[in-house]
Structure formats: C-alpha cells, structure tokens
C-alpha cells in the first residue's frame, strides 16, 4: 500500500527516506503532513526546545561499574549500566 519516498529536509537540504512503515504510522495517528526535516534535524530541534539532557551516575546493580542514566536514581530501585540492561532485555 505505502512505498518509501525520498524527501528533502527543509533545514539542511539533505535527502531522507520517508519509509512505508513511517507513512503507515502517520496515517494511523491522523497526521496529514509529511515530515519536513530529516531525523538529525528533528532531533536537534527537539534538543534545542527542551535544552540538553542532564545525566546522573549510579553504580550498576549487576556489575558495579558506573552507570550514566538520564534520570535521578532512587534508592529503592536498581540501576543498570547499558551493557547489563541490554543483557537483561535479551533474557526477557
């Protein structure tokens, strides 16, 4: 039904692909306009609007090395580094 489309970013002028899956997602959500910016420009715009993300550090509950997380860790919940978190997701 949908086919990939090549669009041009209005910020940087780079070409990017508006995939069939993205088009289907837009249609399901009722969006009527195609994206006007590439993924990088959308991310930069989003970051500029909310400011840079602040990270906290905490020891990983699994391996003990320092984990950098985008939230304030609570003492009653474990925090995992990226590697341990990915392993846990794989195991289900």
PDB file of C-alpha atoms in Angstrom:
ATOM      1  CA  UNK A   1       0.000   0.000   0.000  1.00  0.00           C
ATOM      2  CA  UNK A   2       2.658   2.523   1.015  1.00  0.00           C
ATOM      3  CA  UNK A   3       6.013   2.909  -0.716  1.00  0.00           C
ATOM      4  CA  UNK A   4       9.196   4.547   0.525  1.00  0.00           C
ATOM      5  CA  UNK A   5       9.508   8.200  -0.540  1.00  0.00           C
ATOM      6  CA  UNK A   6      12.613  10.332  -0.764  1.00  0.00           C
ATOM      7  CA  UNK A   7      12.052  13.783   0.742  1.00  0.00           C
ATOM      8  CA  UNK A   8      14.297  16.824   1.090  1.00  0.00           C
ATOM      9  CA  UNK A   9      14.959  18.331   4.532  1.00  0.00           C
ATOM     10  CA  UNK A  10      13.931  21.978   4.763  1.00  0.00           C
ATOM     11  CA  UNK A  11      16.679  22.649   7.355  1.00  0.00           C
ATOM     12  CA  UNK A  12      19.833  21.125   5.875  1.00  0.00           C
ATOM     13  CA  UNK A  13      18.707  20.203   2.359  1.00  0.00           C
ATOM     14  CA  UNK A  14      19.714  16.570   2.728  1.00  0.00           C
ATOM     15  CA  UNK A  15      17.551  13.861   1.219  1.00  0.00           C
ATOM     16  CA  UNK A  16      15.969  11.358   3.600  1.00  0.00           C
ATOM     17  CA  UNK A  17      13.633   8.406   3.192  1.00  0.00           C
ATOM     18  CA  UNK A  18      10.076   8.556   4.498  1.00  0.00           C
ATOM     19  CA  UNK A  19       9.573   4.812   4.816  1.00  0.00           C
ATOM     20  CA  UNK A  20       6.381   2.904   4.138  1.00  0.00           C
ATOM     21  CA  UNK A  21       6.248   1.999   7.833  1.00  0.00           C
ATOM     22  CA  UNK A  22       6.545   5.640   8.858  1.00  0.00           C
ATOM     23  CA  UNK A  23       3.815   6.576   6.385  1.00  0.00           C
ATOM     24  CA  UNK A  24       1.542   3.937   7.878  1.00  0.00           C
ATOM     25  CA  UNK A  25       2.311   5.234  11.394  1.00  0.00           C
ATOM     26  CA  UNK A  26       1.466   8.806  10.307  1.00  0.00           C
ATOM     27  CA  UNK A  27      -1.817   7.624   8.757  1.00  0.00           C
ATOM     28  CA  UNK A  28      -2.796   5.673  11.904  1.00  0.00           C
ATOM     29  CA  UNK A  29      -2.213   8.781  14.025  1.00  0.00           C
ATOM     30  CA  UNK A  30      -4.145  11.002  11.636  1.00  0.00           C
ATOM     31  CA  UNK A  31      -1.145  13.106  10.626  1.00  0.00           C
ATOM     32  CA  UNK A  32      -1.805  14.693   7.264  1.00  0.00           C
ATOM     33  CA  UNK A  33       1.556  16.346   6.540  1.00  0.00           C
ATOM     34  CA  UNK A  34       4.750  14.554   5.590  1.00  0.00           C
ATOM     35  CA  UNK A  35       7.831  15.244   7.721  1.00  0.00           C
ATOM     36  CA  UNK A  36       9.784  18.285   6.570  1.00  0.00           C
ATOM     37  CA  UNK A  37      13.036  17.596   8.416  1.00  0.00           C
ATOM     38  CA  UNK A  38      15.463  14.674   8.418  1.00  0.00           C
ATOM     39  CA  UNK A  39      15.961  12.643  11.585  1.00  0.00           C
ATOM     40  CA  UNK A  40      19.091  14.576  12.623  1.00  0.00           C
ATOM     41  CA  UNK A  41      17.436  17.985  12.207  1.00  0.00           C
ATOM     42  CA  UNK A  42      14.313  16.815  14.079  1.00  0.00           C
ATOM     43  CA  UNK A  43      16.485  15.593  16.959  1.00  0.00           C
ATOM     44  CA  UNK A  44      18.485  18.843  17.025  1.00  0.00           C
ATOM     45  CA  UNK A  45      15.281  20.878  17.050  1.00  0.00           C
ATOM     46  CA  UNK A  46      13.824  18.782  19.857  1.00  0.00           C
ATOM     47  CA  UNK A  47      17.000  19.123  21.931  1.00  0.00           C
ATOM     48  CA  UNK A  48      17.080  22.883  21.387  1.00  0.00           C
ATOM     49  CA  UNK A  49      13.453  23.176  22.519  1.00  0.00           C
ATOM     50  CA  UNK A  50      13.885  21.295  25.800  1.00  0.00           C
ATOM     51  CA  UNK A  51      17.527  22.009  26.483  1.00  0.00           C
ATOM     52  CA  UNK A  52      20.316  19.497  26.906  1.00  0.00           C
ATOM     53  CA  UNK A  53      19.591  16.332  28.841  1.00  0.00           C
ATOM     54  CA  UNK A  54      21.049  16.047  32.313  1.00  0.00           C
ATOM     55  CA  UNK A  55      22.524  12.727  33.361  1.00  0.00           C
ATOM     56  CA  UNK A  56      23.142  11.199  36.773  1.00  0.00           C
ATOM     57  CA  UNK A  57      25.564   8.468  37.726  1.00  0.00           C
ATOM     58  CA  UNK A  58      24.990   5.470  39.956  1.00  0.00           C
ATOM     59  CA  UNK A  59      26.655   2.093  40.466  1.00  0.00           C
ATOM     60  CA  UNK A  60      25.260  -0.687  38.289  1.00  0.00           C
ATOM     61  CA  UNK A  61      23.263  -3.158  40.411  1.00  0.00           C
ATOM     62  CA  UNK A  62      24.591  -6.100  38.377  1.00  0.00           C
ATOM     63  CA  UNK A  63      28.291  -5.450  37.696  1.00  0.00           C
ATOM     64  CA  UNK A  64      29.089  -2.484  39.955  1.00  0.00           C
ATOM     65  CA  UNK A  65      30.598  -0.198  37.341  1.00  0.00           C
ATOM     66  CA  UNK A  66      29.363   3.365  36.945  1.00  0.00           C
ATOM     67  CA  UNK A  67      26.108   3.745  35.020  1.00  0.00           C
ATOM     68  CA  UNK A  68      25.158   7.067  33.410  1.00  0.00           C
ATOM     69  CA  UNK A  69      21.371   7.483  33.315  1.00  0.00           C
ATOM     70  CA  UNK A  70      19.033  10.293  32.106  1.00  0.00           C
ATOM     71  CA  UNK A  71      17.063  10.358  35.389  1.00  0.00           C
ATOM     72  CA  UNK A  72      17.655  10.820  39.102  1.00  0.00           C
ATOM     73  CA  UNK A  73      18.150   7.296  40.539  1.00  0.00           C
ATOM     74  CA  UNK A  74      16.039   6.302  43.550  1.00  0.00           C
ATOM     75  CA  UNK A  75      17.461   4.219  46.349  1.00  0.00           C
ATOM     76  CA  UNK A  76      14.609   1.681  46.236  1.00  0.00           C
ATOM     77  CA  UNK A  77      15.106   0.759  42.550  1.00  0.00           C
ATOM     78  CA  UNK A  78      18.166  -0.844  40.924  1.00  0.00           C
ATOM     79  CA  UNK A  79      20.091   0.976  38.198  1.00  0.00           C
ATOM     80  CA  UNK A  80      21.904  -0.914  35.415  1.00  0.00           C
ATOM     81  CA  UNK A  81      24.649   0.108  33.010  1.00  0.00           C
ATOM     82  CA  UNK A  82      23.893  -0.096  29.281  1.00  0.00           C
ATOM     83  CA  UNK A  83      25.540  -3.489  28.864  1.00  0.00           C
ATOM     84  CA  UNK A  84      23.749  -5.153  31.793  1.00  0.00           C
ATOM     85  CA  UNK A  85      20.435  -3.579  30.803  1.00  0.00           C
ATOM     86  CA  UNK A  86      20.801  -4.952  27.254  1.00  0.00           C
ATOM     87  CA  UNK A  87      21.617  -8.434  28.633  1.00  0.00           C
ATOM     88  CA  UNK A  88      18.533  -8.349  30.830  1.00  0.00           C
ATOM     89  CA  UNK A  89      16.311  -7.349  27.877  1.00  0.00           C
ATOM     90  CA  UNK A  90      17.688 -10.255  25.814  1.00  0.00           C
ATOM     91  CA  UNK A  91      16.888 -12.731  28.587  1.00  0.00           C
ATOM     92  CA  UNK A  92      13.346 -11.397  28.848  1.00  0.00           C
TER      93      UNK A  92
END
